[in-house]
Structures are given as structure tokens and as C-alpha cells.
PDB file of C-alpha atoms in Angstrom:
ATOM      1  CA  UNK X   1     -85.398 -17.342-188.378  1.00 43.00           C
ATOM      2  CA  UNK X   2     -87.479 -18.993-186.094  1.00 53.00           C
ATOM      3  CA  UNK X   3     -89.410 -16.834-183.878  1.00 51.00           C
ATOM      4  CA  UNK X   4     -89.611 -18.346-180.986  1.00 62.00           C
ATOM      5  CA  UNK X   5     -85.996 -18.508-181.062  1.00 82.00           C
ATOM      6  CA  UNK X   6     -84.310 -17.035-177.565  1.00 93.00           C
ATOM      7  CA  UNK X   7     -82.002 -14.625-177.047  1.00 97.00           C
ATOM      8  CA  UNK X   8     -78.952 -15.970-174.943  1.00 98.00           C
ATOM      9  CA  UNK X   9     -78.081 -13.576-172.596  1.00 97.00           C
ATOM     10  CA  UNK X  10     -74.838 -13.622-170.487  1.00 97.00           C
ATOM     11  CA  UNK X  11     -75.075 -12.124-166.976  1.00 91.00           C
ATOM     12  CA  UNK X  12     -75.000 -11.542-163.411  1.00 87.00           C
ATOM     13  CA  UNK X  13     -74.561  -8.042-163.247  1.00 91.00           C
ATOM     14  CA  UNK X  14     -77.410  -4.756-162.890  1.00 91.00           C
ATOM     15  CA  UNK X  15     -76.981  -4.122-166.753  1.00 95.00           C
ATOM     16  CA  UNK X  16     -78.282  -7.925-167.477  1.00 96.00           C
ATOM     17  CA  UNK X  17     -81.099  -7.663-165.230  1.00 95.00           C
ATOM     18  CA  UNK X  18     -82.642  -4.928-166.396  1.00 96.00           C
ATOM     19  CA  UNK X  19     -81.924  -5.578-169.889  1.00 97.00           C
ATOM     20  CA  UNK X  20     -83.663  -9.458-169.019  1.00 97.00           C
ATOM     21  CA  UNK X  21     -86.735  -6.888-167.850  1.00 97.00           C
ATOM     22  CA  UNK X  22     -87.026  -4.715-170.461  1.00 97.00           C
ATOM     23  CA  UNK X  23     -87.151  -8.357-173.074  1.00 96.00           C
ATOM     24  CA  UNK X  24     -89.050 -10.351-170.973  1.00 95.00           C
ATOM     25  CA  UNK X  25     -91.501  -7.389-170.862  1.00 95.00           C
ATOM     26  CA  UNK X  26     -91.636  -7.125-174.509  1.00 95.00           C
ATOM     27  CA  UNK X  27     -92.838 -10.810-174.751  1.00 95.00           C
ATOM     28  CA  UNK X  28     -88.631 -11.395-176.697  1.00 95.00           C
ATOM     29  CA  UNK X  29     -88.074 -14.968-175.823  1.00 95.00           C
ATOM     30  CA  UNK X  30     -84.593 -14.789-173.686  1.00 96.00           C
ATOM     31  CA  UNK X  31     -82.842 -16.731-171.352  1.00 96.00           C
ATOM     32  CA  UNK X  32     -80.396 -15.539-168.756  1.00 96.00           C
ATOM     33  CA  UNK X  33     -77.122 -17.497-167.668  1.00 96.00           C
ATOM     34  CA  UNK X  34     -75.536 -17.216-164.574  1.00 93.00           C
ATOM     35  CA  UNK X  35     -71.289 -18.564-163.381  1.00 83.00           C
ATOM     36  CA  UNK X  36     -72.791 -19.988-159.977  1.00 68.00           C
ATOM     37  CA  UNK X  37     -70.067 -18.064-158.614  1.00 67.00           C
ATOM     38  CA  UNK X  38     -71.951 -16.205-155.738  1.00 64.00           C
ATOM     39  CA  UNK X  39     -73.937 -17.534-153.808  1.00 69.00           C
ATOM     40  CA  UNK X  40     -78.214 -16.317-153.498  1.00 68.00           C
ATOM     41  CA  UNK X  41     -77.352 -14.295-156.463  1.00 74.00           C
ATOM     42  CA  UNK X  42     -79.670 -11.777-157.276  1.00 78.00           C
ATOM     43  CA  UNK X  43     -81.976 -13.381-160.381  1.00 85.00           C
ATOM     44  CA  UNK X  44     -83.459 -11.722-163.439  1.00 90.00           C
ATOM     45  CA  UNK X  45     -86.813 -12.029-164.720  1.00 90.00           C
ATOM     46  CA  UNK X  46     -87.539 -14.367-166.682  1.00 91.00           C
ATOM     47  CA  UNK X  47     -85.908 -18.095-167.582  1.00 93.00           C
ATOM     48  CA  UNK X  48     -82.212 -18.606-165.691  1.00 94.00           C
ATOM     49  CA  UNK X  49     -79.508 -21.281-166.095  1.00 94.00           C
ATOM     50  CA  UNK X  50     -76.665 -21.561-164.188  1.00 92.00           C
ATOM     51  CA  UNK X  51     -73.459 -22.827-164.220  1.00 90.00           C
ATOM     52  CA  UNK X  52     -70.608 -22.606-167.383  1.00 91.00           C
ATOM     53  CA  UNK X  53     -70.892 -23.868-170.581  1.00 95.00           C
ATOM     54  CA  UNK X  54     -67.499 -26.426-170.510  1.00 94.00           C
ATOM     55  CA  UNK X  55     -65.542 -23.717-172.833  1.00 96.00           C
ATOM     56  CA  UNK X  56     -66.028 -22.740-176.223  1.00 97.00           C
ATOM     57  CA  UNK X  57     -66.762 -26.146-177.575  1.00 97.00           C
ATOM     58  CA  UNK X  58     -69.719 -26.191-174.936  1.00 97.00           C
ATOM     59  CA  UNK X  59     -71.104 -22.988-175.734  1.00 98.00           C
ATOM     60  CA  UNK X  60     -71.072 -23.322-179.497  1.00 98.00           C
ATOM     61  CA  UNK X  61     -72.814 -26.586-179.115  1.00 97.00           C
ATOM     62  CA  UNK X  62     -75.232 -25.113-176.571  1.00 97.00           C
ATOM     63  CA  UNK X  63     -75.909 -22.207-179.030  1.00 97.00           C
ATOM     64  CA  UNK X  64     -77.085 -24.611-181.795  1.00 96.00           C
ATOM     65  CA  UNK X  65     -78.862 -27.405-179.850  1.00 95.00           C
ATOM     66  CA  UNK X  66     -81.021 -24.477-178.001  1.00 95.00           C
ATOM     67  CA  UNK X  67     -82.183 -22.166-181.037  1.00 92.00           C
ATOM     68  CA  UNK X  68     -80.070 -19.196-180.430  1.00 97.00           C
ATOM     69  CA  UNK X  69     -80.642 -16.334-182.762  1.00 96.00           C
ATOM     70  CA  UNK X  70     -78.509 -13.912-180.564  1.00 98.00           C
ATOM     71  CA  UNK X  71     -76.068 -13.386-177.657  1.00 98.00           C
ATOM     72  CA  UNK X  72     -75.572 -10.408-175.029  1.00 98.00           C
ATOM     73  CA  UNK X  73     -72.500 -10.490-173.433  1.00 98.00           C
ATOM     74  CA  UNK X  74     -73.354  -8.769-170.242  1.00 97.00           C
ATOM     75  CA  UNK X  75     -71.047  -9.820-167.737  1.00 96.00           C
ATOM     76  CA  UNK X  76     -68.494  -8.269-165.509  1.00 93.00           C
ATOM     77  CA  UNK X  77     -65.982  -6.148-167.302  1.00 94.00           C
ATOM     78  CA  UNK X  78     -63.414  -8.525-165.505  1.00 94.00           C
ATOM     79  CA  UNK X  79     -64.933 -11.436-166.801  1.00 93.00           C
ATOM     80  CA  UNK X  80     -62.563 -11.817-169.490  1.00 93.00           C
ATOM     81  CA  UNK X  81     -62.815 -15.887-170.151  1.00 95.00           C
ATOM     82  CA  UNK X  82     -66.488 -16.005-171.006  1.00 95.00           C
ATOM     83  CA  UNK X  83     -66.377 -13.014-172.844  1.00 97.00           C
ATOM     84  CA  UNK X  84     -63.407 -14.484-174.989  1.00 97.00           C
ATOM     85  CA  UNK X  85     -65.090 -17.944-175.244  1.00 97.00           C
ATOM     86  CA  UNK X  86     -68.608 -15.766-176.333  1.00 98.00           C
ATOM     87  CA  UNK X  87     -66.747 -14.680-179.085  1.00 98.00           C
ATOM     88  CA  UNK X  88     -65.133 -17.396-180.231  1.00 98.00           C
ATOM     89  CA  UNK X  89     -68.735 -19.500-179.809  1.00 98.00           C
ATOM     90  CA  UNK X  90     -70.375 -16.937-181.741  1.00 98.00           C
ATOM     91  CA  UNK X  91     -67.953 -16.331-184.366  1.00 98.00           C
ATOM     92  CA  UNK X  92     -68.024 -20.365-184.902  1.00 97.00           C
ATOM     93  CA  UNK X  93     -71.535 -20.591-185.230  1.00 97.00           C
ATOM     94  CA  UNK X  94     -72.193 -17.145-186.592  1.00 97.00           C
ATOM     95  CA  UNK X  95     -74.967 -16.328-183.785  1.00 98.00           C
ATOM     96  CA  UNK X  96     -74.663 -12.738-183.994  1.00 98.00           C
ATOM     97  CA  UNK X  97     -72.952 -11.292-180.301  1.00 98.00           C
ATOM     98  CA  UNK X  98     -72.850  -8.035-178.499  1.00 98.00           C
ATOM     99  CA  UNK X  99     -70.940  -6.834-175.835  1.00 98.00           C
ATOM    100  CA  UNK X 100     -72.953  -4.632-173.204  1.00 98.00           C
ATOM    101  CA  UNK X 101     -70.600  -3.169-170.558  1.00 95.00           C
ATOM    102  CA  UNK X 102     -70.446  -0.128-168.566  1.00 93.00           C
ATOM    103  CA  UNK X 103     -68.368   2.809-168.988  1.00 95.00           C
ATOM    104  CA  UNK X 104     -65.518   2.446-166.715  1.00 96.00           C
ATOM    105  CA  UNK X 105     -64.569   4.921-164.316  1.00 97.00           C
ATOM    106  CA  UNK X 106     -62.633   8.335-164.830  1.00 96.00           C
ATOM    107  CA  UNK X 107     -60.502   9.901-162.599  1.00 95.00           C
ATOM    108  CA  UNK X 108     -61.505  13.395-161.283  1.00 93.00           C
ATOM    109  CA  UNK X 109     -59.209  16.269-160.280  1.00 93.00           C
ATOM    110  CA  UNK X 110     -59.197  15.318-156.814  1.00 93.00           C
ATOM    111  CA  UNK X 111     -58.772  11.500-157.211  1.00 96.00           C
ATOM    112  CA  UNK X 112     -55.335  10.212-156.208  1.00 96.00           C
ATOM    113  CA  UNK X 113     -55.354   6.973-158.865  1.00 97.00           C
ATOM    114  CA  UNK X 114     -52.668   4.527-159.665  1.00 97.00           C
ATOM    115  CA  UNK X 115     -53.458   2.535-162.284  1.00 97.00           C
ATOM    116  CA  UNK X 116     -52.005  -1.172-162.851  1.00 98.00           C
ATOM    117  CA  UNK X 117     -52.784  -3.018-165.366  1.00 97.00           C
ATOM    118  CA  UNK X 118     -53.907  -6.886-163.298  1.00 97.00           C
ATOM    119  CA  UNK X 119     -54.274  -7.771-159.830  1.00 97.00           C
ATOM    120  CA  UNK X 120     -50.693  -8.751-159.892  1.00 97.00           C
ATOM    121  CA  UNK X 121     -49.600  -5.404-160.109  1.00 98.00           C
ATOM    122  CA  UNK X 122     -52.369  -4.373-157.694  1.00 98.00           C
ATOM    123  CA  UNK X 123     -50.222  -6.352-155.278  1.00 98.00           C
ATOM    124  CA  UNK X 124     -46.645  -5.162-155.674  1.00 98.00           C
ATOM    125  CA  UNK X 125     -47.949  -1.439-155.661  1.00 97.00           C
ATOM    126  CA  UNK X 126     -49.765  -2.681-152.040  1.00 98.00           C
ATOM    127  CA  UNK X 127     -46.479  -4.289-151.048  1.00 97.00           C
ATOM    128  CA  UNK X 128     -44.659  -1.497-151.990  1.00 96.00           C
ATOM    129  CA  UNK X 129     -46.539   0.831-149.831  1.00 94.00           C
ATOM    130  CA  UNK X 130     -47.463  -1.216-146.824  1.00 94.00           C
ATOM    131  CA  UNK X 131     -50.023   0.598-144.406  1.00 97.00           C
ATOM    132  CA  UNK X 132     -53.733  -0.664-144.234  1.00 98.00           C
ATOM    133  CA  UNK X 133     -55.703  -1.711-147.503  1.00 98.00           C
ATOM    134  CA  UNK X 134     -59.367  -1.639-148.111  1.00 98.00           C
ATOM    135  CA  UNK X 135     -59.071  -4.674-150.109  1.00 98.00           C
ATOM    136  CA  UNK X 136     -62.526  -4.571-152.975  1.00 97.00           C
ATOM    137  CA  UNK X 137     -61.716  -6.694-155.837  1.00 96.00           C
ATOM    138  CA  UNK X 138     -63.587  -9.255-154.735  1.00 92.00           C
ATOM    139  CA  UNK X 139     -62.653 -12.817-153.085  1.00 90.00           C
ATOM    140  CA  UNK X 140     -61.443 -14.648-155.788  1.00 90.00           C
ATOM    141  CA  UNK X 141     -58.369 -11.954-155.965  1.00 95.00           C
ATOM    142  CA  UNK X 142     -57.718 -11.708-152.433  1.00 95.00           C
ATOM    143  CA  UNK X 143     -55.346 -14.834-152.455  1.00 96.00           C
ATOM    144  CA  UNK X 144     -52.627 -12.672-154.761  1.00 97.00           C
ATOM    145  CA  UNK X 145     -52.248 -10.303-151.510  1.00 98.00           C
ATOM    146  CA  UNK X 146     -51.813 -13.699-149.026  1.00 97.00           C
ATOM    147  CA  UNK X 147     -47.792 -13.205-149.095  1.00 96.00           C
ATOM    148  CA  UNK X 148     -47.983  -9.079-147.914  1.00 98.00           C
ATOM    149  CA  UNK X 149     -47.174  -9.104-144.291  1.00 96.00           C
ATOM    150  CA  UNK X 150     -46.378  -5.697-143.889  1.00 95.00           C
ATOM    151  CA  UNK X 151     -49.753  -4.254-144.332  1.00 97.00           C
ATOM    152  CA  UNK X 152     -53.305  -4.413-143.001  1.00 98.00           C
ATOM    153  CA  UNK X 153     -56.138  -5.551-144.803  1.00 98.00           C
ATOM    154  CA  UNK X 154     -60.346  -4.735-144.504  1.00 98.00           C
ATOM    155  CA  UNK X 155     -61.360  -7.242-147.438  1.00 98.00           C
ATOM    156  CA  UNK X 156     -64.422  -6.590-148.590  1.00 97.00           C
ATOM    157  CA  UNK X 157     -66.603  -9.490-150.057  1.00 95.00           C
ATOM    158  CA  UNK X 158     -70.514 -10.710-150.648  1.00 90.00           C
ATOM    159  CA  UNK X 159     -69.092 -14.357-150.161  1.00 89.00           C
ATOM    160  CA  UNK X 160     -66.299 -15.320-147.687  1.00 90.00           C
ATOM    161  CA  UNK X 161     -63.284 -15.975-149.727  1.00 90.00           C
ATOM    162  CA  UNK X 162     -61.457 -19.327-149.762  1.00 85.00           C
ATOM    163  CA  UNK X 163     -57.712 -20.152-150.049  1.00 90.00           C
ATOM    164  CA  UNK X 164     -54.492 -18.055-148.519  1.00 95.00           C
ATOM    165  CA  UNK X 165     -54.971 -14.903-147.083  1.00 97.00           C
ATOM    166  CA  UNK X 166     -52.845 -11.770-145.744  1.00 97.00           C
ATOM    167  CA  UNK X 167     -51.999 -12.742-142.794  1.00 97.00           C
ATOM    168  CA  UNK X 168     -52.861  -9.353-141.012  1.00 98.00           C
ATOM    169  CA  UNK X 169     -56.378  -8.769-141.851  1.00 97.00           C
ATOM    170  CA  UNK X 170     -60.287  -8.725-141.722  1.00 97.00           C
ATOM    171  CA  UNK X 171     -63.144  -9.674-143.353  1.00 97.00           C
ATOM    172  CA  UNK X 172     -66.585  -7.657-144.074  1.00 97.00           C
ATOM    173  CA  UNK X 173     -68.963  -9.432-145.685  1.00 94.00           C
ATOM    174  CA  UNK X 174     -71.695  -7.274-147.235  1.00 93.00           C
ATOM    175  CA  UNK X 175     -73.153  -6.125-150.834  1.00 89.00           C
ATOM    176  CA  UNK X 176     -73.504  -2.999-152.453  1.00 86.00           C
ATOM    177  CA  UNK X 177     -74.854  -0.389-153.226  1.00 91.00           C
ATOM    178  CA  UNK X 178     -73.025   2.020-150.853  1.00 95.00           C
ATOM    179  CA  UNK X 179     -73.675   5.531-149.861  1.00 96.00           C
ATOM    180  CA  UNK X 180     -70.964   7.777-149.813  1.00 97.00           C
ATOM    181  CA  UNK X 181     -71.609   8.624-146.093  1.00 98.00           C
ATOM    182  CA  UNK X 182     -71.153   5.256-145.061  1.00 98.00           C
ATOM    183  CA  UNK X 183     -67.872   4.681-147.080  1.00 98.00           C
ATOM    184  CA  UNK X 184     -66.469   7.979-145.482  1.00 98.00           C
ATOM    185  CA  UNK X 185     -67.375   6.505-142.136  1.00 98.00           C
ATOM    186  CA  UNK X 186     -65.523   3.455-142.818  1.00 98.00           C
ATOM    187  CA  UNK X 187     -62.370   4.304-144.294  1.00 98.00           C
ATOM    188  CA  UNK X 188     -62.132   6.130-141.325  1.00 98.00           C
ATOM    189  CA  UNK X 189     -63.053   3.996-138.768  1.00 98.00           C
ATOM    190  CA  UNK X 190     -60.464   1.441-140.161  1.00 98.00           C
ATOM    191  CA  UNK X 191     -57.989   4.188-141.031  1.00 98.00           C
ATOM    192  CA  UNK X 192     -57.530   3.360-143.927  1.00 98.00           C
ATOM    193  CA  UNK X 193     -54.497   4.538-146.159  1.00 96.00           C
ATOM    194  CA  UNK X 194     -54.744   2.635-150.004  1.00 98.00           C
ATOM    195  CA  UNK X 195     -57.851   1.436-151.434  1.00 98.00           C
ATOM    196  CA  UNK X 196     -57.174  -1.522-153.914  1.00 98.00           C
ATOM    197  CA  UNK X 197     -60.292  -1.822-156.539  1.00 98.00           C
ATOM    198  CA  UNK X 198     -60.880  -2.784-159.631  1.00 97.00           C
ATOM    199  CA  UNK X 199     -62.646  -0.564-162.391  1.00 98.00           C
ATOM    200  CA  UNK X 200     -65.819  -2.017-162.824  1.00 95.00           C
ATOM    201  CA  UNK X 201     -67.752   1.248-163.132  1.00 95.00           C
ATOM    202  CA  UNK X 202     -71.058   1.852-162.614  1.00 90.00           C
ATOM    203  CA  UNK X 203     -73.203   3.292-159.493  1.00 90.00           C
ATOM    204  CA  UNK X 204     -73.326   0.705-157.342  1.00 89.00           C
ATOM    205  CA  UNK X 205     -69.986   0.413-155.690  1.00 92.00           C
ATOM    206  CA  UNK X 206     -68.812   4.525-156.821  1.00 95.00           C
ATOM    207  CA  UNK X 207     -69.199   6.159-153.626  1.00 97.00           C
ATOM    208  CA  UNK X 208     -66.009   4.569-152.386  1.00 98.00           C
ATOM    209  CA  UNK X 209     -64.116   6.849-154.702  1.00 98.00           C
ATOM    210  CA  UNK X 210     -65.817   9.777-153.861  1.00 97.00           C
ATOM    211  CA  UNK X 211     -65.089   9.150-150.136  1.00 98.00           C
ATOM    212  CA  UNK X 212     -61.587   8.117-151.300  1.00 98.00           C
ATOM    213  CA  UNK X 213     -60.901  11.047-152.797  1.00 97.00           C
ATOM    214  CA  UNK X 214     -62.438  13.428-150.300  1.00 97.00           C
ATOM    215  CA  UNK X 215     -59.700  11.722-147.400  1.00 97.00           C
ATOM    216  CA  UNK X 216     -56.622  12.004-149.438  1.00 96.00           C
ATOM    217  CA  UNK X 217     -56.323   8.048-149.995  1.00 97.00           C
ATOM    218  CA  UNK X 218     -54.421   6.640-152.515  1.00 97.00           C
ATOM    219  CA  UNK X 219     -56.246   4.239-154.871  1.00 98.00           C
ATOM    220  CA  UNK X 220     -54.793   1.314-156.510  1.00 98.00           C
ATOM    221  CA  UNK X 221     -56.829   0.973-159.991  1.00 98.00           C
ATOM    222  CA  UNK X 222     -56.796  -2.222-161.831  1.00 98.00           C
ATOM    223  CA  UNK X 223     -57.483  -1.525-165.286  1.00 98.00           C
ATOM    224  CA  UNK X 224     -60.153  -3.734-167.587  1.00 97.00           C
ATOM    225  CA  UNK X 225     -58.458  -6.754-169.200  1.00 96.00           C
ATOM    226  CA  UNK X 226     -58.128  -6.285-173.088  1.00 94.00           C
ATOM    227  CA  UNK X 227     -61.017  -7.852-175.210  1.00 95.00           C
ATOM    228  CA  UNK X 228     -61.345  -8.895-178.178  1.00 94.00           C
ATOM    229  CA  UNK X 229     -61.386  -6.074-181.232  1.00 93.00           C
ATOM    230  CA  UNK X 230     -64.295  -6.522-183.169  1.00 94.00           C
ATOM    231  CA  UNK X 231     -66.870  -7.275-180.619  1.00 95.00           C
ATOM    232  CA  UNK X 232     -69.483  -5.108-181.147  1.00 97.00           C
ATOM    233  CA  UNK X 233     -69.559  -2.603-178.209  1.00 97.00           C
ATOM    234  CA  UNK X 234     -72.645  -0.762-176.586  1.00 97.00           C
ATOM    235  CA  UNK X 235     -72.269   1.021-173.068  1.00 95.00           C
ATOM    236  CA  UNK X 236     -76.239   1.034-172.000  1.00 96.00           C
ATOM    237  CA  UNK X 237     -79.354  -0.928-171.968  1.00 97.00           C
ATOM    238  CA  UNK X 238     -81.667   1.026-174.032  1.00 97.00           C
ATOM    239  CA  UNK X 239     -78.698   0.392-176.783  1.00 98.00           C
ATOM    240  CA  UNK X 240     -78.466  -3.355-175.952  1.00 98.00           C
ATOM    241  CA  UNK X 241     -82.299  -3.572-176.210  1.00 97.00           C
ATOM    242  CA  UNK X 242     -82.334  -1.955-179.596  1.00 97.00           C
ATOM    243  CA  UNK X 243     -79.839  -4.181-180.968  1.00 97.00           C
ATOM    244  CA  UNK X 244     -82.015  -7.303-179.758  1.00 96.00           C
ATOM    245  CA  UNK X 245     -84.548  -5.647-181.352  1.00 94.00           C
ATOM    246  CA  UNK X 246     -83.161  -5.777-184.821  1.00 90.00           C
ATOM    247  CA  UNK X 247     -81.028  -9.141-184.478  1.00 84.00           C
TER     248      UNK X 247
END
């Protein structure tokens, strides 16, 4: 194995930055790749690229051409395409590949949850109830909510979102982290009734749960899309890192 050969890893969310840190730091030759789907996206240390791949044939080829000796698959839990193309790539070329992704969320004893399994489902239970949404799955979802008329919508996004919209609604452009007082003060402010989110887990974005659950509001859960089987699975950095460490 050549030693100068760079870890390939996938990103854009907290978990990839710091794992990009704690490599970069250790002089492990690594290169992080970005979607390009958000704009002034927070960067990791180190070397970036941005943009896809052009599917699995792209990536496979991109993993030989640039020296690979090992992929991190640290992007969104939702991100279900590149992590199926990763594997796929990987399994082609047989560049070893791990999965970091963290734990989703679990329901507490005063959480009022309904869990669907895709944003689909996420907007027949909205339909179904009516009333006014905090809408945080993020703006390439809000279009599946553009034909409920019967309910209000706070849609909360780091980028404006493009295409249809619910026709009742507004838009609050900001990024996380939150603090749990300032989610209390907003669900109130826009008396809110259903949160719609997704469960992406992790700190950043938890405190609208907690406020959630602490006004008696109904939360619409969309539930991780199914990956594939064998990937090989670790839940922190300090794991990830290790792993690297021996690839």
C-alpha cells in the first residue's frame, strides 16, 4: 500500500469535520468531499472537493485514478444515494468502506412521536391533522407539503428552498445549533401544534424535541432510510479514527 495514499472521506456533516481534524492532525493523508448542496458550507480541515462523483461508475473510477486506500462514509443519515453508490464503488474496487453515523434519536417518556417511515408519509400524517407545522426537514423536502392547504407552515431552512410550496406559510432561514430556550420561545410565538422532522440525531438540532415535548406538541418522525446490510457500522469519531488507523 502506498503511503501516501489518502483516505476518501464523505461529508458535510459535524461527525466528518472533526473526524477530517483528528486525520489531518495526525499527518493521515485525507481528502474531504462535499454535495455542493448548501451554500458557504461549513469546511473541514484539510484538502476539500466538491460536487458528486456522476454515480457509481464515477466514484469507482475516482477511487482508482486518485490512490484511495479507504473510504468514510460520513454523510447525513438521509443521504441514502451516496451512501448506496459508496458501497457499491467500494465493493467494485474493493477500497475498504465504513459507515460513520450518529445514533438516531429515542423517544423519551414525555415525547409525543409519530413515526413514518419517508417524507411522504410525513405529509399525509400533516394533512391529516391540519393546524400549524414547524416544517425542519430541510428545503429539498418542503415541496412534498406544497399541495396541504389546510395547515400553516414555519419552514425552517439554512438555504431558501426552491420549487412549490404550501401555500399558507413562512420561511426562517437560519442554522443550528439551537438552545432549548430559544426553541420553546418559538414554538410558541408561532403557536405551533405538529413539528415535522426528520431523525438525524445528534446535538445540534435536539433541543427542538426537548421544547417539543415540554409543550405537548405532536412530532411527526421520519425514520432513517434502510442501508445497505453489511456496511460496516461505527456510531462515533474516536471509532471512525481507529478504523482509519488500521485500514
Amino acid at each position: 500500500m502506498n503511503p501516501a495514499a489518502r483516505v476518501l472521506l464523505l461529508g458535510g456533516t459535524g461527525e466528518a469535520r472533526a473526524l477530517a481534524a483528528v486525520l489531518t492532525g495526525e499527518q493521515i493523508p485525507v481528502i474531504s468531499s462535499l454535495a455542493g448542496r448548501v451554500r458557504n458550507p461549513r469546511l473541514p480541515v484539510g484538502e476539500v472537493r466538491v460536487g458528486g462523483f456522476g454515480g457509481v461508475d464515477g466514484l469507482a473510477d475516482w477511487l482508482r485514478d486518485n490512490e484511495i486506500r479507504a473510504v468514510v462514509d460520513a454523510t447525513h443519515p438521509f443521504a441514502a444515494q451516496i451512501t448506496a453508490n459508496a458501497h457499491a464503488a467500494c465493493t467494485r474496487t474493493g477500497v475498504p468502506l465504513l459507515r460513520l453515523a450518529r445514533p438516531a434519536w429515542q423517544p423519551g417518556p414525555d415525547d409525543r412521536w409519530f413515526s413514518v417511515p419517508d417524507i411522504g408519509a410525513a405529509a399525509t400524517a400533516v394533512a391529516e391533522r391540519g393546524g400549524r407545522v414547524f416544517l425542519t426537514t430541510g428545503r429539498q423536502d418542503a415541496g412534498a407539503f406544497a399541495g396541504i392547504s389546510d395547515a400553516w407552515f414555519l419552514i425552517r431552512v439554512v438555504d431558501p428552498p426552491a420549487g412549490p410550496l404550501p401555500p399558507h406559510r413562512g420561511i426562517l432561514s437560519s442554522r443550528g445549533p439551537y438552545d432549548l430556550d430559544g426553541e420553546r420561545a418559538l414554538l410558541a410565538e408561532h403557536r405551533i401544534d405538529v413539528l415535522v422532522t426528520k431523525n438525524s440525531g445528534g446535538e445540534l438540532t435536539r433541543a427542538k424535541l426537548a421544547a417539543a415535548a415540554d409543550a405537548g406538541i405532536d412530532v411527526v418522525m421520519v425514520q432513517r432510510p434502510p442501508e445497505p446490510d453489511d456496511l460496516a457500522r461505527v456510531d462515533s469519531v474516536a471509532a471512525a479514527a481507529d478504523w482509519v488507523r488500521g485500514a
